[in-house]
CSV table of C-alpha atoms and ligand atoms in Angstrom, one decimal:
chain,number,residue,atom,x,y,z
A,14,MET,CA,-28.7,23.6,-8.3
A,15,LYS,CA,-30.9,24.8,-11.1
A,16,LYS,CA,-33.5,22.7,-12.8
A,17,LEU,CA,-32.5,21.1,-16.0
A,18,ILE,CA,-34.4,19.9,-19.1
A,19,ILE,CA,-32.7,17.7,-21.7
A,20,HIS,CA,-34.4,17.5,-25.1
A,21,GLY,CA,-33.8,14.8,-27.6
A,22,PRO,CA,-34.2,11.1,-28.5
A,23,ALA,CA,-33.6,8.5,-25.7
A,24,PHE,CA,-33.4,4.8,-25.1
A,25,THR,CA,-34.1,3.1,-21.8
A,26,ALA,CA,-34.5,-0.5,-20.8
A,27,LEU,CA,-37.9,-1.5,-19.5
A,28,ASP,CA,-36.9,-5.1,-18.6
A,29,ALA,CA,-34.4,-7.6,-19.7
A,30,ASP,CA,-36.1,-8.0,-23.1
A,31,HIS,CA,-37.6,-4.6,-23.9
A,32,VAL,CA,-36.1,-1.2,-24.6
A,33,GLN,CA,-38.3,1.9,-24.8
A,34,ALA,CA,-37.3,4.2,-27.6
A,35,LEU,CA,-38.4,7.8,-27.1
A,36,ALA,CA,-38.0,9.5,-30.5
A,37,ASP,CA,-38.4,12.9,-29.0
A,38,CYS,CA,-38.7,13.6,-25.3
A,39,LEU,CA,-38.1,16.2,-22.6
A,40,VAL,CA,-36.4,14.8,-19.5
A,41,ALA,CA,-37.2,17.2,-16.7
A,42,ILE,CA,-34.8,17.1,-13.8
A,43,ASP,CA,-35.6,18.7,-10.4
A,44,ASP,CA,-33.2,20.7,-8.3
A,45,HIS,CA,-32.2,17.6,-6.2
A,46,GLY,CA,-31.1,15.6,-9.3
A,47,TRP,CA,-34.2,13.4,-9.7
A,48,ILE,CA,-36.0,12.9,-12.9
A,49,GLU,CA,-39.3,14.7,-12.3
A,50,ARG,CA,-41.1,13.9,-15.6
A,51,VAL,CA,-40.4,12.5,-19.0
A,52,LEU,CA,-42.6,14.4,-21.5
A,53,THR,CA,-43.3,13.3,-25.1
A,54,PRO,CA,-44.9,15.5,-27.8
A,55,GLY,CA,-48.3,14.0,-27.0
A,56,ASP,CA,-48.2,15.8,-23.7
A,57,GLN,CA,-50.2,19.0,-23.8
A,58,ASP,CA,-47.6,21.1,-22.1
A,59,PHE,CA,-44.6,19.7,-24.0
A,60,GLU,CA,-43.9,22.9,-26.0
A,61,ARG,CA,-44.6,25.2,-23.1
A,62,VAL,CA,-42.2,23.3,-20.8
A,63,ARG,CA,-39.5,23.4,-23.6
A,64,GLN,CA,-39.9,27.1,-24.2
A,65,ALA,CA,-39.9,28.0,-20.5
A,66,ALA,CA,-36.7,26.0,-20.0
A,67,LYS,CA,-35.1,27.6,-23.0
A,68,LYS,CA,-36.0,31.1,-21.8
A,69,ALA,CA,-34.6,30.3,-18.3
A,70,GLY,CA,-31.4,29.0,-19.8
A,71,GLN,CA,-32.2,25.5,-18.4
A,72,LEU,CA,-32.5,23.6,-21.6
A,73,ARG,CA,-30.0,21.2,-23.2
A,74,GLU,CA,-31.0,20.5,-26.8
A,75,LEU,CA,-29.2,17.4,-28.1
A,76,ALA,CA,-27.5,17.9,-31.4
A,77,LYS,CA,-28.5,15.9,-34.5
A,78,GLY,CA,-27.3,12.3,-34.1
A,79,GLU,CA,-27.1,12.6,-30.3
A,80,TYR,CA,-29.0,10.2,-28.0
A,81,LEU,CA,-29.7,10.1,-24.3
A,82,LEU,CA,-29.1,6.9,-22.4
A,83,PRO,CA,-29.0,6.0,-18.7
A,84,GLY,CA,-25.5,6.1,-17.3
A,85,PHE,CA,-24.0,2.6,-16.9
A,86,ILE,CA,-23.5,0.8,-13.6
A,87,ASP,CA,-20.2,-1.1,-13.3
A,88,LEU,CA,-21.0,-3.7,-10.6
A,89,HIS,CA,-17.4,-5.0,-10.2
A,90,VAL,CA,-14.2,-3.1,-10.6
A,91,HIS,CA,-10.8,-3.0,-8.8
A,92,ALA,CA,-9.9,0.7,-8.6
A,93,PRO,CA,-6.2,0.1,-7.5
A,94,GLN,CA,-5.6,-2.2,-10.5
A,95,TRP,CA,-6.2,0.6,-13.0
A,96,PRO,CA,-2.4,1.1,-13.5
A,97,GLN,CA,-2.1,-2.5,-14.7
A,98,ALA,CA,-5.2,-2.7,-17.0
A,99,GLY,CA,-4.3,-4.7,-20.0
A,100,LEU,CA,-1.2,-6.3,-18.5
A,101,ALA,CA,-0.3,-10.0,-17.8
A,102,LEU,CA,-3.6,-11.4,-18.9
A,103,ASP,CA,-1.9,-14.6,-20.0
A,104,ARG,CA,-1.2,-15.7,-16.5
A,105,PRO,CA,-3.4,-18.0,-14.4
A,106,LEU,CA,-5.4,-16.3,-11.7
A,107,GLU,CA,-3.3,-17.3,-8.8
A,108,GLU,CA,0.0,-16.4,-10.4
A,109,TRP,CA,-1.5,-13.1,-11.7
A,110,LEU,CA,-2.5,-12.2,-8.2
A,111,ASN,CA,0.9,-13.0,-6.6
A,112,HIS,CA,3.2,-11.6,-9.3
A,113,TYR,CA,1.3,-8.5,-10.5
A,114,THR,CA,-1.8,-7.6,-8.5
A,115,PHE,CA,-0.7,-7.9,-4.9
A,116,PRO,CA,2.6,-5.9,-5.4
A,117,LEU,CA,0.7,-3.2,-7.2
A,118,GLU,CA,-2.1,-3.0,-4.6
A,119,ALA,CA,0.6,-2.8,-1.8
A,120,LYS,CA,1.8,0.5,-3.3
A,121,PHE,CA,-1.5,2.1,-2.1
A,122,SER,CA,0.0,2.5,1.4
A,123,ASP,CA,1.3,5.7,-0.2
A,124,ARG,CA,-1.7,8.1,-0.2
A,125,ASP,CA,-0.1,10.4,-2.8
A,126,PHE,CA,0.2,7.5,-5.2
A,127,ALA,CA,-3.4,6.5,-4.4
A,128,ALA,CA,-4.6,10.1,-5.1
A,129,ARG,CA,-2.9,10.2,-8.5
A,130,VAL,CA,-4.3,6.9,-9.6
A,131,TYR,CA,-7.8,7.4,-8.3
A,132,GLN,CA,-8.1,10.9,-9.7
A,133,ASP,CA,-7.4,9.5,-13.2
A,134,PHE,CA,-9.5,6.3,-12.6
A,135,VAL,CA,-12.7,8.1,-11.5
A,136,HIS,CA,-12.4,10.5,-14.4
A,137,THR,CA,-11.9,7.6,-16.8
A,138,LEU,CA,-15.0,5.8,-15.6
A,139,LEU,CA,-17.1,8.9,-16.1
A,140,ALA,CA,-15.6,9.4,-19.6
A,141,HIS,CA,-16.8,5.9,-20.5
A,142,GLY,CA,-20.4,6.6,-19.5
A,143,THR,CA,-20.2,4.9,-16.2
A,144,THR,CA,-22.2,6.8,-13.5
A,145,THR,CA,-22.1,4.3,-10.7
A,146,ALA,CA,-19.4,1.9,-9.8
A,147,MET,CA,-19.1,-0.8,-7.1
A,148,MET,CA,-15.4,-0.8,-6.4
A,149,PHE,CA,-12.8,-2.8,-4.5
A,150,GLY,CA,-10.1,-0.6,-2.9
A,151,THR,CA,-7.2,-2.0,-1.0
A,152,ILE,CA,-6.5,-2.9,2.6
A,153,HIS,CA,-5.4,0.7,3.3
A,154,VAL,CA,-8.0,2.9,5.0
A,155,SER,CA,-6.4,6.2,3.9
A,156,ALA,CA,-6.2,5.2,0.2
A,157,ASN,CA,-9.8,4.1,0.3
A,158,LEU,CA,-10.8,7.4,1.8
A,159,GLU,CA,-9.0,9.0,-1.1
A,160,LEU,CA,-11.1,7.0,-3.5
A,161,ALA,CA,-14.3,8.1,-1.7
A,162,ALA,CA,-13.1,11.7,-1.9
A,163,GLN,CA,-12.4,11.5,-5.6
A,164,CYS,CA,-16.0,10.1,-6.2
A,165,ARG,CA,-17.4,13.0,-4.3
A,166,ARG,CA,-15.2,15.6,-6.0
A,167,GLN,CA,-15.7,14.4,-9.5
A,168,GLY,CA,-19.3,13.2,-9.1
A,169,LEU,CA,-19.2,9.4,-9.5
A,170,ARG,CA,-21.7,7.4,-7.5
A,171,GLY,CA,-19.3,5.2,-5.7
A,172,PHE,CA,-19.8,2.0,-3.7
A,173,VAL,CA,-16.3,1.7,-2.1
A,174,GLY,CA,-14.9,-1.3,-0.4
A,175,GLN,CA,-12.2,-1.6,2.3
A,176,VAL,CA,-10.7,-4.9,1.2
A,177,ALA,CA,-10.2,-7.6,3.9
A,178,MET,CA,-7.6,-10.3,3.4
A,179,ASP,CA,-5.8,-11.9,6.3
A,180,ASN,CA,-5.3,-15.6,5.4
A,181,PRO,CA,-1.5,-16.1,5.7
A,182,GLU,CA,-1.7,-19.1,3.4
A,183,GLU,CA,-3.0,-17.3,0.4
A,184,THR,CA,-1.8,-13.7,0.8
A,185,PRO,CA,1.8,-12.4,0.9
A,186,GLU,CA,3.2,-11.0,4.1
A,187,TYR,CA,3.7,-7.5,2.6
A,188,TYR,CA,0.1,-7.2,1.6
A,189,ARG,CA,-2.2,-8.7,4.2
A,190,ASP,CA,-4.3,-7.6,7.2
A,191,ALA,CA,-2.2,-8.5,10.3
A,192,SER,CA,-5.0,-10.5,12.0
A,193,PRO,CA,-8.8,-11.0,11.9
A,194,ALA,CA,-9.1,-8.2,14.5
A,195,ALA,CA,-7.0,-5.8,12.4
A,196,ALA,CA,-9.1,-6.6,9.3
A,197,LEU,CA,-12.3,-6.0,11.1
A,198,ARG,CA,-11.0,-2.9,12.8
A,199,ALA,CA,-10.0,-1.4,9.5
A,200,SER,CA,-13.3,-2.2,7.9
A,201,GLU,CA,-15.2,-0.6,10.7
A,202,ASP,CA,-12.9,2.4,10.8
A,203,PHE,CA,-13.4,3.0,7.1
A,204,ILE,CA,-17.2,2.7,7.4
A,205,GLN,CA,-17.3,5.2,10.2
A,206,ARG,CA,-15.0,7.7,8.5
A,207,VAL,CA,-17.0,7.6,5.3
A,208,GLN,CA,-20.2,8.1,7.2
A,209,GLU,CA,-18.7,11.0,9.3
A,210,THR,CA,-17.7,12.9,6.2
A,211,ALA,CA,-20.9,12.3,4.2
A,212,GLY,CA,-22.8,15.3,3.0
A,213,ALA,CA,-26.5,15.5,2.2
A,214,ASP,CA,-27.5,13.2,-0.7
A,215,ASP,CA,-24.0,11.7,-0.5
A,216,LEU,CA,-22.6,9.8,-3.5
A,217,VAL,CA,-20.5,7.3,-1.5
A,218,THR,CA,-21.5,4.1,0.2
A,219,PRO,CA,-19.0,2.0,2.1
A,220,VAL,CA,-19.1,-1.7,1.2
A,221,ILE,CA,-18.1,-4.8,3.2
A,222,THR,CA,-15.4,-6.4,1.1
A,223,PRO,CA,-13.9,-9.8,1.9
A,224,ARG,CA,-11.6,-10.2,-1.1
A,225,PHE,CA,-12.7,-13.8,-1.7
A,226,VAL,CA,-13.0,-16.9,0.4
A,227,PRO,CA,-9.4,-18.1,-0.2
A,228,SER,CA,-7.8,-14.8,1.1
A,229,CYS,CA,-9.8,-14.6,4.4
A,230,THR,CA,-9.8,-16.6,7.6
A,231,ALA,CA,-13.1,-18.0,8.9
A,232,GLU,CA,-13.0,-15.5,11.8
A,233,THR,CA,-12.7,-12.6,9.4
A,234,LEU,CA,-15.5,-13.9,7.1
A,235,ALA,CA,-17.8,-14.3,10.2
A,236,GLY,CA,-16.9,-10.8,11.5
A,237,LEU,CA,-17.6,-9.2,8.2
A,238,GLY,CA,-21.0,-10.8,8.0
A,239,LYS,CA,-21.8,-9.3,11.4
A,240,LEU,CA,-20.5,-5.9,10.4
A,241,ALA,CA,-22.7,-5.9,7.3
A,242,ALA,CA,-25.7,-6.6,9.5
A,243,LYS,CA,-24.7,-4.1,12.2
A,244,TYR,CA,-24.4,-1.2,9.7
A,245,ASP,CA,-26.9,-2.5,7.1
A,246,LEU,CA,-24.4,-2.2,4.3
A,247,PRO,CA,-23.8,-3.7,0.9
A,248,ILE,CA,-21.3,-6.6,0.5
A,249,GLN,CA,-19.1,-7.4,-2.4
A,250,SER,CA,-16.8,-10.3,-3.1
A,251,HIS,CA,-16.0,-13.0,-5.7
A,252,VAL,CA,-17.8,-16.3,-6.0
A,253,SER,CA,-16.8,-19.4,-8.0
A,254,GLU,CA,-14.7,-17.3,-10.4
A,255,SER,CA,-12.4,-20.1,-11.6
A,256,ASN,CA,-11.8,-23.8,-11.1
A,257,TRP,CA,-9.1,-23.1,-8.6
A,258,GLU,CA,-11.1,-20.7,-6.5
A,259,SER,CA,-14.2,-22.9,-6.6
A,260,GLN,CA,-12.2,-25.9,-5.5
A,261,TYR,CA,-10.5,-24.0,-2.6
A,262,ALA,CA,-13.8,-23.6,-0.7
A,263,ILE,CA,-14.6,-27.3,-1.1
A,264,ASP,CA,-11.1,-28.3,0.1
A,265,HIS,CA,-10.9,-25.9,3.1
A,266,PHE,CA,-14.5,-25.5,4.2
A,267,GLY,CA,-16.1,-28.7,2.8
A,268,MET,CA,-18.7,-26.5,1.1
A,269,HIS,CA,-19.2,-24.8,-2.2
A,270,ASP,CA,-18.0,-21.2,-2.4
A,271,ALA,CA,-21.5,-19.8,-2.4
A,272,VAL,CA,-22.5,-21.9,0.5
A,273,THR,CA,-19.4,-20.8,2.4
A,274,LEU,CA,-20.3,-17.2,1.9
A,275,ASP,CA,-23.8,-17.8,3.0
A,276,HIS,CA,-22.6,-19.7,6.1
A,277,PHE,CA,-20.9,-16.5,7.2
A,278,GLY,CA,-23.9,-14.2,6.5
A,279,LEU,CA,-22.4,-12.7,3.4
A,280,LEU,CA,-25.2,-13.6,0.9
A,281,THR,CA,-27.8,-10.9,1.4
A,282,HIS,CA,-30.1,-8.8,-0.8
A,283,ARG,CA,-27.5,-6.1,-0.6
A,284,ALA,CA,-24.6,-8.4,-1.7
A,285,VAL,CA,-23.0,-8.5,-5.2
A,286,MET,CA,-20.8,-11.4,-6.1
A,287,ALA,CA,-18.6,-11.3,-9.1
A,288,HIS,CA,-18.2,-13.9,-11.8
A,289,GLY,CA,-19.9,-17.2,-10.8
A,290,THR,CA,-18.8,-19.1,-13.9
A,291,GLN,CA,-18.4,-22.3,-11.8
A,292,LEU,CA,-21.6,-22.1,-9.9
A,293,THR,CA,-23.8,-25.1,-9.9
A,294,HIS,CA,-27.6,-24.8,-10.4
A,295,GLU,CA,-28.0,-25.3,-6.7
A,296,ASP,CA,-25.6,-22.5,-5.9
A,297,MET,CA,-27.5,-20.3,-8.4
A,298,GLY,CA,-30.8,-21.2,-6.6
A,299,LEU,CA,-29.2,-20.2,-3.3
A,300,LEU,CA,-28.2,-16.8,-4.7
A,301,LYS,CA,-31.7,-16.3,-6.0
A,302,GLU,CA,-33.2,-17.2,-2.7
A,303,ARG,CA,-31.0,-14.7,-0.9
A,304,GLN,CA,-31.6,-12.1,-3.6
A,305,THR,CA,-27.9,-11.8,-3.9
A,306,ALA,CA,-26.8,-10.3,-7.3
A,307,LEU,CA,-24.1,-11.6,-9.6
A,308,ALA,CA,-21.8,-9.2,-11.4
A,309,HIS,CA,-21.2,-10.7,-14.9
A,310,CYS,CA,-17.7,-9.8,-16.1
A,311,PRO,CA,-17.5,-11.3,-19.6
A,312,ILE,CA,-14.1,-9.9,-20.7
A,313,SER,CA,-12.4,-11.0,-17.4
A,314,ASN,CA,-14.1,-14.4,-17.6
A,315,ALA,CA,-12.6,-15.0,-21.0
A,316,TYR,CA,-9.2,-14.9,-19.3
A,317,PHE,CA,-9.7,-16.2,-15.8
A,318,GLY,CA,-13.2,-17.7,-15.6
A,319,ASN,CA,-12.6,-21.2,-17.1
A,320,GLY,CA,-16.1,-21.0,-18.5
A,321,VAL,CA,-19.0,-18.7,-19.6
A,322,LEU,CA,-21.7,-17.6,-17.2
A,323,PRO,CA,-25.1,-18.8,-18.4
A,324,VAL,CA,-26.7,-15.4,-18.4
A,325,HIS,CA,-29.8,-16.5,-20.4
A,326,TYR,CA,-30.5,-19.2,-17.8
A,327,LEU,CA,-30.0,-16.9,-14.9
A,328,LEU,CA,-32.3,-14.2,-16.3
A,329,ALA,CA,-35.0,-16.7,-17.0
A,330,ALA,CA,-34.6,-18.2,-13.5
A,331,GLY,CA,-35.1,-14.7,-12.0
A,332,ASN,CA,-31.6,-14.2,-10.6
A,333,ARG,CA,-30.4,-10.7,-10.0
A,334,LEU,CA,-27.7,-9.8,-12.4
A,335,GLY,CA,-25.6,-6.9,-13.7
A,336,LEU,CA,-22.4,-6.2,-15.6
A,337,GLY,CA,-18.9,-5.5,-14.4
A,338,SER,CA,-15.7,-4.4,-16.1
A,339,ASP,CA,-13.5,-6.2,-13.5
A,340,ILE,CA,-10.5,-3.9,-14.1
A,341,SER,CA,-7.9,-5.3,-14.4
A,342,GLY,CA,-9.0,-8.9,-14.9
A,343,GLY,CA,-10.8,-7.2,-17.7
A,344,TYR,CA,-8.6,-4.8,-19.7
A,345,THR,CA,-11.1,-2.0,-20.4
A,346,PRO,CA,-13.2,0.3,-18.2
A,347,SER,CA,-15.8,0.4,-21.0
A,348,LEU,CA,-19.2,-1.2,-20.2
A,349,TYR,CA,-19.9,-0.9,-24.0
A,350,HIS,CA,-17.1,-3.4,-24.6
A,351,ASN,CA,-18.4,-5.6,-21.9
A,352,ILE,CA,-22.0,-5.5,-23.4
A,353,ARG,CA,-20.4,-6.7,-26.7
A,354,GLN,CA,-18.4,-9.5,-25.0
A,355,ALA,CA,-21.4,-10.6,-23.0
A,356,VAL,CA,-23.3,-11.1,-26.3
A,357,LYS,CA,-20.3,-12.8,-28.0
A,358,SER,CA,-19.5,-15.1,-25.1
A,359,SER,CA,-23.2,-16.2,-24.9
A,360,ARG,CA,-23.2,-17.1,-28.7
A,361,MET,CA,-20.0,-19.2,-28.2
A,362,LEU,CA,-21.6,-20.9,-25.2
A,363,GLU,CA,-24.7,-21.8,-27.3
A,364,ASP,CA,-22.8,-22.9,-30.4
A,365,GLY,CA,-19.8,-24.5,-28.7
A,366,VAL,CA,-16.3,-24.0,-29.9
A,367,ASP,CA,-14.8,-27.3,-30.9
A,368,SER,CA,-15.8,-27.9,-34.5
A,369,LYS,CA,-14.4,-31.4,-34.4
A,370,ARG,CA,-17.4,-32.4,-32.4
A,371,PRO,CA,-20.9,-32.9,-34.0
A,372,ALA,CA,-22.8,-29.6,-34.0
A,373,SER,CA,-25.5,-31.0,-31.9
A,374,GLU,CA,-23.1,-31.8,-29.1
A,375,ARG,CA,-20.9,-28.7,-29.1
A,376,GLY,CA,-22.8,-26.1,-27.2
A,377,VAL,CA,-25.4,-25.4,-24.5
A,378,ALA,CA,-28.8,-24.8,-26.2
A,379,ALA,CA,-30.7,-21.6,-25.6
A,380,SER,CA,-27.7,-19.7,-24.2
A,381,ARG,CA,-27.5,-16.7,-26.5
A,382,ILE,CA,-28.4,-13.3,-25.2
A,383,THR,CA,-29.3,-10.2,-27.2
A,384,VAL,CA,-27.7,-6.8,-27.1
A,385,THR,CA,-31.0,-5.6,-25.4
A,386,ASN,CA,-30.4,-8.2,-22.6
A,387,ALA,CA,-26.9,-6.9,-22.1
A,388,PHE,CA,-28.0,-3.3,-22.1
A,389,TYR,CA,-30.5,-4.2,-19.4
A,390,LEU,CA,-27.6,-5.7,-17.4
A,391,ALA,CA,-25.5,-2.5,-17.7
A,392,THR,CA,-28.4,-0.3,-16.5
A,393,VAL,CA,-31.5,-1.7,-14.8
A,394,GLY,CA,-29.9,-4.9,-13.7
A,395,GLY,CA,-27.0,-3.1,-12.0
A,396,ALA,CA,-29.3,-0.6,-10.3
A,397,ARG,CA,-31.5,-3.4,-9.0
A,398,ALA,CA,-28.5,-5.2,-7.7
A,399,LEU,CA,-27.5,-2.1,-5.7
A,400,ASN,CA,-31.0,-1.2,-4.7
A,401,ILE,CA,-30.7,2.3,-6.2
A,402,LYS,CA,-33.2,4.3,-8.3
A,403,SER,CA,-30.9,4.7,-11.3
A,404,GLY,CA,-30.4,3.1,-14.7
A,405,GLN,CA,-33.7,4.2,-16.2
A,406,ILE,CA,-34.9,7.4,-17.8
A,407,LYS,CA,-38.1,7.5,-15.9
A,408,ALA,CA,-39.8,9.8,-13.3
A,409,GLY,CA,-38.7,9.1,-9.8
A,410,TYR,CA,-35.3,7.9,-10.8
A,411,ARG,CA,-31.9,9.6,-10.4
A,412,ALA,CA,-30.8,11.8,-13.3
A,413,ASP,CA,-27.7,9.5,-14.0
A,414,LEU,CA,-27.4,9.9,-17.7
A,415,GLN,CA,-25.1,9.9,-20.7
A,416,VAL,CA,-25.3,11.8,-24.0
A,417,VAL,CA,-23.8,9.8,-26.9
A,418,SER,CA,-23.2,10.6,-30.5
A,419,ALA,CA,-24.2,8.1,-33.1
A,420,HIS,CA,-21.9,7.4,-36.1
A,421,SER,CA,-23.4,8.7,-39.4
A,422,SER,CA,-25.2,6.3,-41.6
A,423,PHE,CA,-25.4,6.1,-45.4
A,424,THR,CA,-28.8,4.4,-45.4
A,425,PRO,CA,-31.9,5.1,-43.3
A,426,LEU,CA,-31.9,3.1,-40.1
A,427,SER,CA,-34.8,1.8,-38.0
A,428,THR,CA,-35.0,2.7,-34.4
A,429,GLN,CA,-33.8,-0.8,-33.4
A,430,ASP,CA,-30.9,-0.4,-35.8
A,431,VAL,CA,-29.9,2.9,-34.2
A,432,PHE,CA,-30.0,1.4,-30.8
A,433,GLU,CA,-28.0,-1.7,-31.7
A,434,ARG,CA,-25.4,0.3,-33.5
A,435,LEU,CA,-25.0,2.7,-30.5
A,436,LEU,CA,-24.2,-0.3,-28.3
A,437,TYR,CA,-21.9,-1.9,-30.8
A,438,GLN,CA,-20.0,1.1,-31.9
A,439,THR,CA,-19.9,3.7,-29.2
A,440,GLU,CA,-16.4,4.5,-27.9
A,441,ALA,CA,-15.4,7.0,-25.2
A,442,ALA,CA,-14.8,9.7,-27.9
A,443,ASP,CA,-18.5,9.5,-28.8
A,444,ILE,CA,-19.7,10.2,-25.3
A,445,ARG,CA,-20.5,13.9,-25.2
A,446,GLY,CA,-21.7,14.4,-21.7
A,447,VAL,CA,-22.4,12.5,-18.5
A,448,TYR,CA,-24.7,13.5,-15.7
A,449,VAL,CA,-24.8,12.1,-12.1
A,450,ASN,CA,-27.7,13.3,-9.9
A,451,GLY,CA,-28.5,15.9,-12.6
A,452,HIS,CA,-25.0,17.5,-12.4
A,453,LEU,CA,-22.9,17.6,-15.6
A,454,VAL,CA,-19.8,15.7,-14.4
A,455,TYR,CA,-18.1,15.1,-17.7
A,456,GLU,CA,-18.2,16.9,-21.0
A,457,ASN,CA,-16.5,16.1,-24.3
B,20,LIG,ZN1,-12.6,-9.0,-9.2
C-alpha cells in the first residue's frame, strides 16, 4: 500500500472534556495504515511534505467545508437484526425478543441469507462513518464466519461474536444451542476458524458472547469465562439492561446481574457490557475495578432500558465507557444520532420529566453531558474499551478516519460552533470518505 497524506482541518478528542481542533494539518499515514505524523503549519517541513506527497500522487486535499474526524467505534450492535431495524420498538424487551428477534436470527442458519444481509450491513456501517464495530452474530458458526469475511472484504474493523444461548427456559427450541457442550464447542470452533483464516494485520477479532444472563445456563457461562481466559479474547454481553433482565439474575442466581457475570469470569479488562441502566453504584464500582467497559446505547435505552444511564457520573467515577447503536433495539446505525440522543437523554435525566412535580425534585442533579463528552464516547472511549489504538488523529494510532462535509453557514462560525454543528447535523449523505487502516473503504 502506498503512503497517504490527508490535508485539511480536523477534530479529535483529547479526553472526555476536550477536543483538539486542527485548523490546518497534514495527517501522514505510513504504508501499514498507522498515522505516522500529524503536521501543522508551524512544522518546518509542512510545505515540503505536502508538495512531495502531491508530486507522488499521495495527497488527498480536503475540499472547502470538509473536515477530518476519527472513525466512530460502535461498541454494541446486533448484525443479524439489521433487517428489522426500526420495527416493533413498542414491544417490551421479552416480547420483542420472542416475537421478532429470535425468529429473524434463526434464519441465519441459511448462509446465503446471512451473506446478503451482512454484505449490506457492513457497507451501511462504513457509510455512516463507523470504522470499528463490536458485533453480536447468531448461534450459527457459518453465518458468523460470513460476517467476519464481509468485514475483511469491505474493510471494517470487526469484533465478531458467536452468540451462546442454551437456557431452555428463556430461549425457543428453534433457536437455541442444544446443550452447554454444544454452545462451548461452537464458540471454540468459531474462534479457531477465524484465527486460522486471519491474514497479517487482520481486521477481525473473535469475541466470547453469552447473549445475556437469562439466556445461558450456569455451565455455559462458566465455560465461556474459561474460553475467554484460554484464548485471551474480548467478551461482550448485556448487563442490567431493563427491570426484567436485572431482576432475572437476582431471582435465579441470588446476585445482581454484574456480580453474576463476574462470578463466571466474564468481567475482564477486555469485556464490554451493553446498557447498564439498572446498575447500582456498587455494580458500577465492580465494573470499574475489573476495568470492564460499558456500551452506552441511548436510543435503544429510550425503548427498552427503563431508565437513563448516568453517563456523567460514570465518566467522573473513571468507568470505561463508549457508545453503541444496538441495532435493532436502536433503530439507526448512525453513531451521530446516538451522540445526539446521549446528550438529550442526559438533559432529561438532569431536569426530570414530570412537570407536575416541583422542579427541585424532578431530576438527578449534575447529569447532563456535552456533545464533546458524547464525541469522546464514540471515538476515544470506544477505542479504550476495546484496547485498540484507534479513535484519535494522532501519531501512533490507526488511520481509521472519516471525511465529512459541513453544511454551509450564512454567518461566520467559531471553531467550536463548526464542531458542534458537525455532530448535530451530519447525516450519511455528508460523509465523503471513510478510511480503515489507511485504506479508503468508502467513498461518496
Ligand atoms: Zn444488545
